[in-house]
Every structure is written in structure tokens, then in C-alpha cells.
Amino acid sequence: MSNLVNSKGLRQDGRKLNELRPIKMEVGVLENADGSAYIEFGKNKIMAAVYGPKDVHPKHMSVPDRAILRCRYHMTPFSTDTRKNPAPSRREIEISKVIREALEPTLILTDYPRTAIAVYIEVLQSDGGSRCAGVSAASLALADAGINMTDLAAGCAAGKIAGKVALDLDDTEDKEGDADMPLAILPNLGKVTLLQLDGKFTRKEFEQAFNLAKDGCMKVYELQRKALTEKYFGKGEVEA
Amino acid sequence: MSNLVNSKGLRQDGRKLNELRPIKMEVGVLENADGSAYIEFGKNKIMAAVYGPKDVHPKHMSVPDRAILRCRYHMTPFSTDTRKNPAPSRREIEISKVIREALEPTLILTDYPRTAIAVYIEVLQSDGGSRCAGVSAASLALADAGINMTDLAAGCAAGKIAGKVALDLDDTEDKEGDADMPLAILPNLGKVTLLQLDGKFTRKEFEQAFNLAKDGCMKVYELQRKALTEKYFGKGEVEA
Amino acid sequence: MSNLVNSKGLRQDGRKLNELRPIKMEVGVLENADGSAYIEFGKNKIMAAVYGPKDVHPKHMSVPDRAILRCRYHMTPFSTDTRKNPAPSRREIEISKVIREALEPTLILTDYPRTAIAVYIEVLQSDGGSRCAGVSAASLALADAGINMTDLAAGCAAGKIAGKVALDLDDTEDKEGDADMPLAILPNLGKVTLLQLDGKFTRKEFEQAFNLAKDGCMKVYELQRKALTEKYFGKGEVEA
Amino acid sequence: MAGKKAVVVEHLKRDQMLEVVSKGKRLDGRGLLDMRPISIEIGFIEKANGSAKVRLGNTEVIAGVKIQTGKPFDDTPDKGLLIVTAEVLPIASAYAEPGPPNEEAIELARVVDRGVRESGMIDLSKLCLVEGKTVLAVFVDISVLNVGGNLFDAASYAAISALVSAKMPKYSVTKDGEVKDTGKIVALSTKLIPVSITMAVIDDTIIVDPTLDEEAVMTARITLTSADKSILCAGQKGCAGGFSTEQITFAADTSLKKGEAVRQIIKKSVERGKKKR
Amino acid sequence: MAGKKAVVVEHLKRDQMLEVVSKGKRLDGRGLLDMRPISIEIGFIEKANGSAKVRLGNTEVIAGVKIQTGKPFDDTPDKGLLIVTAEVLPIASAYAEPGPPNEEAIELARVVDRGVRESGMIDLSKLCLVEGKTVLAVFVDISVLNVGGNLFDAASYAAISALVSAKMPKYSVTKDGEVKDTGKIVALSTKLIPVSITMAVIDDTIIVDPTLDEEAVMTARITLTSADKSILCAGQKGCAGGFSTEQITFAADTSLKKGEAVRQIIKKSVERGKKKR
Amino acid sequence: MAGKKAVVVEHLKRDQMLEVVSKGKRLDGRGLLDMRPISIEIGFIEKANGSAKVRLGNTEVIAGVKIQTGKPFDDTPDKGLLIVTAEVLPIASAYAEPGPPNEEAIELARVVDRGVRESGMIDLSKLCLVEGKTVLAVFVDISVLNVGGNLFDAASYAAISALVSAKMPKYSVTKDGEVKDTGKIVALSTKLIPVSITMAVIDDTIIVDPTLDEEAVMTARITLTSADKSILCAGQKGCAGGFSTEQITFAADTSLKKGEAVRQIIKKSVERGKKKR
């Protein structure tokens, strides 16, 4: 029924079920932004930038004892197989919200009263799992901006293809597969701050996928740390 | 040519030409609203709520010596035969305006300087005459909110079907009939505060329809008083 | 290939290559506006009005040491061959910008700190060259409003039809021709403040067209002066 | 929006206005039921199928009619379309802002639309070319050039005059349902000339055709449109005040009476327009 | 938007709420994993193909289902359409403003949509009439009448109940691809009853079905939808806080367990609704 | 929007900038008519039909080309569509806000569009598949990643490079007008490489390719696009200042001359891109 996994247990791009796609991260890629990062996650190509802390407009939106966090996840018209209408879709609005909520627990917003911190995530090319890669890039950009943080947020999804739980689905696997569960975790705080589920899991598969995605997040976290180290002490680009 | 009135002078739903549809009113139906009312007028099912007096945003819209009145008449997407687009139509915008102007003369807005009073009318199911029923429900909600008032506004339409002047047209009669004239009156102040006309009346028919609609409004007014009495002294629901 | 120019070198409406269409200007045509002007330029019929200097809303948009200039170029739905959608098109937004930039150097905006001056150009009927005619009318309206100015802005286009450089293309010539270059100049300051180019010119044709358009602008300028003189000393309407 | 101006007018002119109205007069010398002078210029927009520029006192309005082929609505597959829009251009008043139509402009368009539609002046079923597929769409776009009181009537007269004088291509339909422009020009077929009359209540007295100043102090407004000498076909009450039963009756009589006079003006203007062309 | 209210609640009730939760109780007397009373009225909107009015505690929601013919999406020419929208009506809360749906309303609609779609309760390929040309579009429009905490579950129960009880015309397709209403009424074919269960974290403790006050102090929220006793089909974590791994596991178990109870309530309500009609 | 920044720049750098320009130099060491370094990466977006990432100084822009079937406009039934959009992404500058394109972004898109369209580099009549029914639509979407002065040229080079290197499916049309993807990939047919050159006036002197700081003090801007060595095909003057006649003449000459140099860079980048793939 599905040719997503072959007889050797390999996926269409040759990966094993528990294998991540190739990942590349770079911190500090944009000149104007206060902080920025670029991530390639399989064919996903995503740029994240942070502006702030800065004044809030309109003023009555500011909060006396902390910064407000704004987040936009946005896909460029050329990022998808069929051209995407430039106006923000309902999907983009929802993802902007869950990403903001995934990032907020990492930030010490009370250090910046009455200000706004804006996180912009631009998907230049998308290929399944862009919200997870977006979270990871945005967290790097926040660190690059020097915002006080208690942890990084690292994102990775797991799903089900051809009846099997698998790590990090690409576009085809997402569309033709059975289920997808994007996750973001805060490795040091031990918290799950993004979790969504599309598709059917038995109770057991749910647990398997959750653990697999968590492992993926930890690998992403290692690369994030490497990328930050490279930026501040090394040559600035990391590949997995 | 038209089968809206049969040989016995009865309409498709069995009503006489000068007969209202069944009416049900209830005051204080919503928990969060400062005032609220629910009306069934034939198959119309309408919820009205009042919030305020409250601060005005943006501030420069406030008026130093009185409250501003806001009004939205809105149809839910499932309220009409064919699904209604959720965005406000020009029709809804116009009706919101004429309803606001029908209600305003009943309110002592000068008692609430620099504030806003918001009236929201939600048509859950519509069946001809919804603007009149909406006015009546909104007026009850204003009373329920304890806003200082000099009168209630009571609404009812009269029209022309099969060449005959008739009270309170339903959807089919409105669409297949010859004319419709929605009315709202202030019974104690003796004022007409809503009047519209769609369709052809001779001068005499205009007068007949006007008087018939006025009689209808008076019957609605009696039910409004009953509903308010029930709410504050009795069991809370009235049927006609 | 093209019948835009006949064997005698005349255009479809009988004009020579270097001839303007009939022009009519009138200053002070609208009662409410602080300044206004009407122009007929061929079949173009354009009304311009100025409101201001006036308070800026929202306030934070105001500039402490000068007035801000706002400009809207707008086509009525009936102004074009095929009905124009009433919503502002990208074309109208662009033209509004270039017209504002064409007018701004004529105004002593520092004389009106913290205020706004609004210029509205309404194309009632369009026929090629409406942006140039719009600039000319707007400049008259600004003068009529008594805004302190150092010069008038006079607009006229030149283009290429049937392989020949020609002055002041009409709609058909614009669409079927090879190139169009709208221009606006400040005759006394000797500045070009609007220039656009659509279509192919050799380097030499560019120069010819530019000079031809400049001559056209000078003729328009003479009519502008006449119209202002007529308004303040004479009978108020000028024809060319 | 008009708040600030209204306040000023009230303080300066309110008493004065009430006084003259109580004596049966108006500040501009008119009688209570007199219209201001009406001038109608037919065919101002040559590129439109029909157009009219109307001056009613110092209110100025242009209406343009465009007739194009289009698709019918799903629930009326055998009828042409009538689409009326109105915009108070920002050139027209210090209180008009550019942008999408606000509730006043929407009400204006819808009241004009109602007069045209409900009078039956245009038989929409005659505008059907291929049932369910191709019909004629009649766009009536109204642009207010100068706001000077009583936009409803000025806009209505402009729209009606533009429609009555409209010309359009004659279309033919081939056997297999293709619509072709025959190249011939015919008049848009219209019956009746609906006429709206707008009245205002000032100091409990009804006046016809209010000026901008009168609108600032009126407590209620009513527009009643007659299809002919004896038929009323559209109505709209406005403003945050009310009418007595007697005032409604009086308004109905007044609309029929004054409407007939305006109908003659429109007819003559259209005739004059025909000769000019 | 809800900022001001939240602050007040925090100061007055926060300590109190944390205290009772730490003792395994709730301010309204419920146990930590108890739902509030659920009442479901089927068929409230007679004109809709299906409808349900749901009361969950003091949250009130109506969902209406409309089924109409339409065009399929280009990339799924053989499938019907499912379109879910949600609006928090301005009557529902002092913090709800009229206007286009904000991010909360969009998330609400999309989470409900996910539960319906991913459970497979509706076989969209059965809603295709003419491939690439005509399919049935199922609109599920959700209107929140009163905001009282846990909109996700109330909206979901309303939508599911409306769908399960929906009736629609039976269409036939002629040889040349024309779609005709046969005049017969059939039920919308549905399999399964997906049930969402929303949980919140207060003081590191998981509670089920939070009230408005509890939402004001919760640090994180999760909605997990089960397709049946053993299958999870949709999920959404919300709010600016997180869950531990153990809490996620616990939430999954809780969703399956509590979901089955709610499933029975929905089934009974739909049965009762059938008898009434 | 850029108000505050502009003020700061003026006070700090204005005098300095005017001084060096008066000596025929630039703050960054360039000569008056020198472009900053240009780097063009072809094919950065593998999923697009064509794409290019351009760096011009510290301005960074990506353009993606998507080619899809669509319906022609009514008035050009035999021509394909060219649609150019531009967005200054909010990552690109502290002064860029998310939202629908403002007038700057609209002007940017339209000036790029004009260069492509008026040069005739794409023969739109070759993109017609079935007259009046199906044509190819070429979308050129431009995303500005970093604002560093002279967006016009950077955006234009990105768009042109993306178009020149674009590949697309070969379509065939069956006898009864059905469009089919043959599975073969062909290049988008282009003639010419239009090149825009943007110049600014500072202290009455013309400079080429202004930086962000130079834009803050320039009094006028002009973009002239050449189709080849000797033909100018598009132009746009900007900013609230003017040009003398001599300056216009000089700008025309400069555009043709500098344009030819940039044309070679684009050609080479596209060649290099072809080899890489």
C-alpha cells in the first residue's frame, strides 16, 4: 500500500526510521537584525531574526513588568511546491502562536519591562517539519540577540509511515504517511513546550513517537550548542 | 399567480393576514454579558447582548458629555438557507446602523459621559423580519443591563403578499411577496425610530401597512414588558 | 504594422507628432476643499483637491519641523473603458507615491510644522497621461489652497508610436505604441521631479522624447499660470 | 467623524435655525418644503454607458453606469445584475477619509439601489443572455464630489439620470450559447423614473432637502422614493430620533407630490442630453 | 486582551486555587480529573443540515453544519471539502471584539478541524460527485455564545454532535455529469466519534476541563483527541509553559479514559435528538 | 517609518558624506559611479522553477520563479501572465513591519516588473497554451532578506537571474484542448537581459548604487533599466527632490554603460549556475 519504507526498512531518501535528515545551522547571518540564525533541515531552508527588546507600538499594548513576545512564522511564496499566496494563511497564524508559546518559557521576559521582542521566522523553502526547524532557528536567533534565556528550545518531529513510527518526516512522508507529531523541548528544564498531533497513533505508538521525537530534539540541541560555540569561538557554520 | 394566500384568506403557515408568528422572549440569558435577551420570532432565533457602559478605545472616539452607542447586527454562517460568508456584508452593516438609530432615542446617554455602550445582535437562525426581532431583543438586553432608558423599542414589519397588506412576513413571503416595511416604535414616546420600505405600495396600502405594523409593534411591546416582569419577578420565559 | 500615424504624419485624432491634446483648466471648483482645480486633458477629466494644513492623525505621525504631505491618486470605477474595481490598485498606489514626490519639492513644508497637507486627485475619466494631468491639477489646487510654494509642477508625457517620438500619447497610442515617458518639471527651479519610462527608446530617442515632454510641460505651465490669473483676476476658465 | 463640526454649527446656528423654522422659513430663504435648485448634466463621462453630474444646492455628485457581461447569481440564473456603489470622495469634505466605504456610504448606496430595484425601472430578466451562464451586469457607481447636505437625493437623481440615458452594445447569442457584440448601440430599457425625496425633522417640523447645516441639527431623517405619481417603492428612516405617525403620513404625501416635480426635471434633463449628443 | 482580567484573578484567587489544587480538589468542588456537566441539544438550528448547542459548565457554543455542492481543491479532485470556522461572538465575553477571527479563534477552529479530519470520521472521498468538478462541501461553523473556560472541548463536542446528527439531500449524477437533488434526505455518513479532552497544568498538577478562572492561572494547556477507546488522533499544546514527559504520558492516558465517557454522552444526546425530530 | 534613523544619520554623517562626495569619493572608498560587489547564487531554492540569491553590498535579496498554468486576462486571451511581487521581510530591517506590502514594496515590485515586461525578455504570447482558457503564469516573488541600500537593483538582478535560469515542465495540448505535462523539462525562453542601474543625487552630484546611509541623505533617485547596450526600456524617478536636464542625460548614459558590466556578471552567474546543477 505504501512504498515509504522499503523491505530493508529504509525510507525513500535512504534514511533509517530513527534517522534525522542532514542539518546545517549558522548563527548571526543577517546584518540588520539584533540576532539571527539560518537552518537547513533536509530541504527546509529557514531564516530567523530577532529585533528587540524595543519600544512597544501601540504603547497601550506594553506590559509594566515584562517584555511582550511577538512571533511570526511566514512562508515565502516560492517556498512551497505550488506557489503560496503571500497573504498569511490560517495555518501560518496558528503556527506563529504555537512557536511563540514554545519559545516564551526560555526567555526571562521580566528583565525587559515595557518592551517588545519580535521573532520572525522566514521559511525560504519548506519540506516537512518546518515548524520544528523554525523553533530551533528562532531560539538560536534569540541567543544571538543576547536576550537573557534559561534554556534553548529544540524542535523535531516524529510520525508514522507505512505503519511504522519514524523520526523527522519529510514532505512526502508527511502527506502520504499516517501521523505526524511535531515537538519542541527545553533540554535543561526538561519541558515539552510544543506538541501537536495530526493522525492516528495507538497509545503505544504515541509513546514511541514521543520518545523518538525527544531524542531527535536532543540531537538538534547538540547542533544548536555547536553552532553557538562556532559563532562565538569558531568558524560559524555546523553540519550534521 | 401567487399562492401565498389561499382562498380562505389564510397564509402558507395558516396565519391570518393580521396575525403574528409565535413569539418567545427571555431576558438575562448570557452569563458574561452586562445585559442579554433571547427572542424567537417565528423561526428567527436571535441573541442580543449589551456590554457597558465601559471605557472607549481608542480614547479620542469618546464624547465628553455622553456615551457613544455601538451596534452590530450579525448573522452566523449557519443562520441562513445557503451558508452565509462570515465576513460582514453590506446588508449587515446597513442594518447595524438603522438598529442603532432605532435604539438610541430610548437611552439617556448623557448619564454616562465618556463611555461606550455596545449592543451585539446575533442572528442564530433567520426567517424574515430579523431586524425587527433584533431591535426588540436588543432593547430588552439594554433594559437588562440596567441602562437608563425612557422607553423600549419594539419592532415588527408589515408587507404585501398576493396583493394584500399583511402583518409580519416570513422568509418566503418576503422573497415572493410584493413589499415589506420593517418598523420599530417607541410605544410611550409615540415615535417611529425605524422604518424601511422595499417594494411597491399605493399611498393607501402604505398607510394600512404602517398601521398594521404599528399594531404588531404594540403586541411585541406587551410581550417585552411581560418578559421583563417575568425575569425580575417571575419565571423568566414568555410565549405568545 | 501600426496605423497610429498616417502617411501625412498625422495621428488618429488628427494631431501632429509634437502637438498636445486640447487642455482646459479651472481653479477653485469645489466648495469644501481648501484648494481645488479641474483639468481636462484630451478626454482626461480630473479633479484635484487640497485639505490642510491640518492636524495629523495619528499624532505620532507628525513631524516637529515640517508638514507631512499625503497624496492619493484615485480612479473612479467609471473612469476607465472596463469598469475599475473601487479598491485601490497597486498601480494607483505607485502613482500616488510618484506624484507626491513630484509635488513635494514645490512646497515650503517647513512653514507648517506638525501638520498634514492632503492632496487628493480623482480621475473621473482617464485617457492616457492621467498622472501628468493629475500632477498639474494638484499643483494648481495647492496654489489655490494658499500653501507657500516655490514653483508649480507641470506634467506632460512623450512617447513613441509607429516608431516615431510623439508628444502626449492618448489611451490607444499608449497601449498600441512602443514607449511612454511621463514627466513633470518645475519650470522655475529647472528640475525634473517625475520621470517614468515604459517601453523601448534608443539613447537618442530617449533624449528626443525627454526634450519633447519638457516642451509640453512648459506649455502646460503657461496654461496653469493663465488659470491661476483668471481665477484671481479674471473669469476663471482657460482653454488651449 | 462629523462630530466637531456639528458642535460648532449647533452653538452658532441652532437657535437661529430653530427660530426661522418655527416661522415656516429656512435660513437660505426657502420654504419648508422647497427643494434647492437641481441641475443635471447628462453624459459627462463619455466613456461610461450612461452618466450624470448632479448639483443639488452645493452638493455635487457624479454617477456612472457601466454595462458588462458577467455571470448571474446562483439563485437568479435568469436575471441580470444590478450593482450600486457609492463613495464620498475625499475631495468632497474635510470629514471624508480615503478608504473602503464606511457605513454612511454603504447606506447611501443601498438606499439608491433600493429605489432603482424596487421600482422595477429595470427589468433584470431582460438582461439575461444565456440562462445560468451569461447575463448583463449593470454597475452604477456614485462618486460624491462635494458634500453639501442631502446626499441621498443627489446620488439618487444622478444614478437614475445616468440609467435612463444609458446606451449599450446590442448583444446576440449564437446557437451554441456564445455571446457576441453586434456592434449596434441600443438604449438600456427602463420603465418609470423613481424619485427619492429626503425630509428632516427640525424642531418637530418637517423640511424637505436639508442642507449640511440643517443636517447638523435635525433629529431625524426620512427618505421616501416614489415609482410614479401614486406608488411608493422604497424608504429609509435615519438618525437618532423619531417621527410621529402624523409626520410619517405627511412625509408620504410630500414624497409623492415633490417627487413628481423632480421627475419632470429629470425627464427634461435626459431629453436635453439626448439632443446634445 | 484578557490581560486586565487575568491580573485581577491572579491576585484574588491564585493562592486559593493553588491551595485547593495541591489538596487534589478544585474551587468548584470537582476532582482534578472531573469534567463539568455537559448538555448537548441536537437540532437547535432547524435550517442547518446539522446543529448542536453545547453547554460545558458555563461555556456555551453552537455549531451548525451546512452541506453544499462546490468545487474540489486542485490537488484533491476526488474528495469533498471540510471547512471548519470558529468565532467567539462579541456577546460571549467582555474581551471578545467583533472582527475577523484572531489567533485564538483560528487555533480553536483548526484544533477542532484536526480532530474531525484526522480521526477519519468523515470519508471525504464519499463526498465526491463528479471528479474534478463537483463535490460536497461540509461547512462546520462554530459560534461561541458564552466564554466560560475550555472552549476547545465545548466547540469540539458541538461540532462532532452536529456532524453525527447531520442530514442532507441525496444527490444523483446524470450521465453527462449534471448533479441533481433527488429530493430524498439521507444522513451524513460518519464513522467514529472523536472526542477531545483538554487538560491544564496548575501548580505542576494536571486538571481536566479548566474553568475561566483556572485558565487565568494555568501555566500550560494540552488538548488530546481520541478517535476511539485506544487511538489518539489529534493534539495541541498551548500556553507559555511546558509539560514534563510524565505529564504528557498521563495526559494521553487521561484523554483516552475521559474521552470514552464523553463519547457516550454525545451518542446518547444524538440518539435523543433523533427521537425528538 | 525610517524617520528616526534618517535623522541620526543626517546629523552624524551628513557633513562627512557631502565632503567626500564633493571630492568625487564615497565613504566606503568607492568612486562615484562604482557599484558595490555583486554576488549571485543561482538555484538557491531548488523547489522553485528558477531562483537567485543576490548580494549587492550588504543588501540581500532572494527571487523565486514559479511557473503554473492559469487563466489569461480577458483583454489578453492569447498571452501568458507575468506577476511580480516584492516583500521587504521583517527580518530585513528594524523598520520593516510584517503585513501587506506598503507603497515602497509595491513600487519596488512594479519597477522590477517594468524592466522585465518592457524589455520584452519574455515573449508572453509563447506562454499561451489554449487561447482564452489556459496560459502559463510566471510568478516572480521577491523577498528582501537584508536592507542595505539600493533594493531596486538587487531585486531586479535577483528577478532577472531567476528568470534567465528558470526551467519548467513542457506542456502539450490535446486536440480537445486538455493541457498535459509531458514530463520533460525545458528552459523558460528568454531574450535579452535587462539591467537596472539606480543612481542618487547627493549634493547635486550623481552617484551609482547608493548605500543605506547615502539613501538617507540623497535628495533624488532614478532607476533606469537598459534592455541591451543601446536601448533603455524602463525608468523610475523617486524621492522628494529633482534632477536637472543634464543629470537626466548623464543618468541615461551611465545606465547604459554600467548596465553592460552588470549584464556580464549576471550572464556568468547563470552559466556557473548551469554547470553546478
mmCIF file of C-alpha atoms in Angstrom, chain E residues 93-191:
data_model
loop_
_atom_site.group_PDB
_atom_site.id
_atom_site.type_symbol
_atom_site.label_atom_id
_atom_site.label_comp_id
_atom_site.label_asym_id
_atom_site.label_seq_id
_atom_site.Cartn_x
_atom_site.Cartn_y
_atom_site.Cartn_z
ATOM 1 C CA SER E 93 -17.268 37.933 26.648
ATOM 2 C CA ALA E 94 -16.238 41.463 27.537
ATOM 3 C CA TYR E 95 -12.883 40.614 25.968
ATOM 4 C CA ALA E 96 -14.240 39.412 22.625
ATOM 5 C CA GLU E 97 -14.257 42.060 19.923
ATOM 6 C CA PRO E 98 -16.195 41.911 16.668
ATOM 7 C CA GLY E 99 -13.996 41.484 13.623
ATOM 8 C CA PRO E 100 -12.117 38.861 11.684
ATOM 9 C CA PRO E 101 -11.046 35.839 13.761
ATOM 10 C CA ASN E 102 -7.925 36.453 15.859
ATOM 11 C CA GLU E 103 -5.257 33.839 16.503
ATOM 12 C CA GLU E 104 -7.203 32.259 19.376
ATOM 13 C CA ALA E 105 -10.274 31.725 17.190
ATOM 14 C CA ILE E 106 -8.149 30.419 14.334
ATOM 15 C CA GLU E 107 -6.391 27.954 16.648
ATOM 16 C CA LEU E 108 -9.779 26.881 18.022
ATOM 17 C CA ALA E 109 -11.137 26.151 14.544
ATOM 18 C CA ARG E 110 -8.008 24.354 13.455
ATOM 19 C CA VAL E 111 -7.850 22.110 16.518
ATOM 20 C CA VAL E 112 -11.493 21.121 16.062
ATOM 21 C CA ASP E 113 -10.824 20.579 12.351
ATOM 22 C CA ARG E 114 -7.866 18.335 13.145
ATOM 23 C CA GLY E 115 -9.946 16.136 15.412
ATOM 24 C CA VAL E 116 -12.624 15.663 12.760
ATOM 25 C CA ARG E 117 -10.260 15.257 9.838
ATOM 26 C CA GLU E 118 -7.557 13.059 11.324
ATOM 27 C CA SER E 119 -9.974 10.698 13.057
ATOM 28 C CA GLY E 120 -11.351 9.833 9.628
ATOM 29 C CA MET E 121 -14.894 10.216 10.961
ATOM 30 C CA ILE E 122 -15.914 11.559 7.551
ATOM 31 C CA ASP E 123 -14.754 9.775 4.430
ATOM 32 C CA LEU E 124 -14.195 12.755 2.155
ATOM 33 C CA SER E 125 -13.850 10.563 -0.929
ATOM 34 C CA LYS E 126 -17.510 9.596 -0.473
ATOM 35 C CA LEU E 127 -18.432 13.258 -0.889
ATOM 36 C CA CYS E 128 -17.163 13.416 -4.460
ATOM 37 C CA LEU E 129 -19.952 13.717 -7.029
ATOM 38 C CA VAL E 130 -18.099 14.458 -10.273
ATOM 39 C CA GLU E 131 -14.326 14.128 -10.031
ATOM 40 C CA GLY E 132 -12.548 17.419 -10.524
ATOM 41 C CA LYS E 133 -15.821 19.277 -10.925
ATOM 42 C CA THR E 134 -18.416 18.863 -8.207
ATOM 43 C CA VAL E 135 -18.063 17.657 -4.659
ATOM 44 C CA LEU E 136 -19.937 18.202 -1.428
ATOM 45 C CA ALA E 137 -18.508 20.817 0.896
ATOM 46 C CA VAL E 138 -19.189 20.300 4.582
ATOM 47 C CA PHE E 139 -19.046 23.587 6.448
ATOM 48 C CA VAL E 140 -18.834 23.379 10.221
ATOM 49 C CA ASP E 141 -19.286 26.848 11.677
ATOM 50 C CA ILE E 142 -18.789 27.284 15.391
ATOM 51 C CA SER E 143 -20.153 30.256 17.321
ATOM 52 C CA VAL E 144 -19.148 30.716 20.940
ATOM 53 C CA LEU E 145 -22.075 32.257 22.855
ATOM 54 C CA ASN E 146 -20.526 32.458 26.307
ATOM 55 C CA VAL E 147 -16.874 32.143 27.262
ATOM 56 C CA GLY E 148 -16.537 30.082 30.426
ATOM 57 C CA GLY E 149 -13.290 28.151 30.057
ATOM 58 C CA ASN E 150 -12.254 25.247 27.843
ATOM 59 C CA LEU E 151 -13.609 26.443 24.509
ATOM 60 C CA PHE E 152 -11.705 23.685 22.733
ATOM 61 C CA ASP E 153 -13.755 20.841 24.155
ATOM 62 C CA ALA E 154 -17.105 22.629 24.069
ATOM 63 C CA ALA E 155 -16.523 23.627 20.432
ATOM 64 C CA SER E 156 -15.358 20.155 19.549
ATOM 65 C CA TYR E 157 -18.362 18.429 21.154
ATOM 66 C CA ALA E 158 -20.711 20.844 19.372
ATOM 67 C CA ALA E 159 -19.048 20.258 16.012
ATOM 68 C CA ILE E 160 -18.946 16.469 16.391
ATOM 69 C CA SER E 161 -22.556 16.280 17.590
ATOM 70 C CA ALA E 162 -23.716 18.464 14.720
ATOM 71 C CA LEU E 163 -21.876 16.282 12.213
ATOM 72 C CA VAL E 164 -23.042 12.973 13.632
ATOM 73 C CA SER E 165 -26.663 14.130 13.516
ATOM 74 C CA ALA E 166 -26.453 15.891 10.134
ATOM 75 C CA LYS E 167 -28.869 15.096 7.329
ATOM 76 C CA MET E 168 -28.529 16.154 3.738
ATOM 77 C CA PRO E 169 -30.162 15.869 0.327
ATOM 78 C CA LYS E 170 -29.282 12.783 -1.687
ATOM 79 C CA TYR E 171 -27.738 13.857 -4.967
ATOM 80 C CA SER E 172 -27.657 11.915 -8.199
ATOM 81 C CA VAL E 173 -25.373 12.487 -11.141
ATOM 82 C CA THR E 174 -26.692 12.212 -14.694
ATOM 83 C CA LYS E 175 -24.677 10.585 -17.461
ATOM 84 C CA ASP E 176 -23.390 13.920 -18.698
ATOM 85 C CA GLY E 177 -22.209 14.908 -15.264
ATOM 86 C CA GLU E 178 -25.062 17.085 -14.103
ATOM 87 C CA VAL E 179 -25.715 16.986 -10.371
ATOM 88 C CA LYS E 180 -29.354 16.741 -9.261
ATOM 89 C CA ASP E 181 -31.007 16.890 -5.882
ATOM 90 C CA THR E 182 -33.167 13.744 -5.711
ATOM 91 C CA GLY E 183 -35.394 15.259 -3.075
ATOM 92 C CA LYS E 184 -34.544 12.472 -0.636
ATOM 93 C CA ILE E 185 -32.875 13.172 2.675
ATOM 94 C CA VAL E 186 -30.082 10.963 3.959
ATOM 95 C CA ALA E 187 -27.781 11.075 6.951
ATOM 96 C CA LEU E 188 -24.237 12.352 6.512
ATOM 97 C CA SER E 189 -22.182 9.191 6.721
ATOM 98 C CA THR E 190 -19.875 9.266 9.740
ATOM 99 C CA LYS E 191 -17.687 6.664 11.413
#
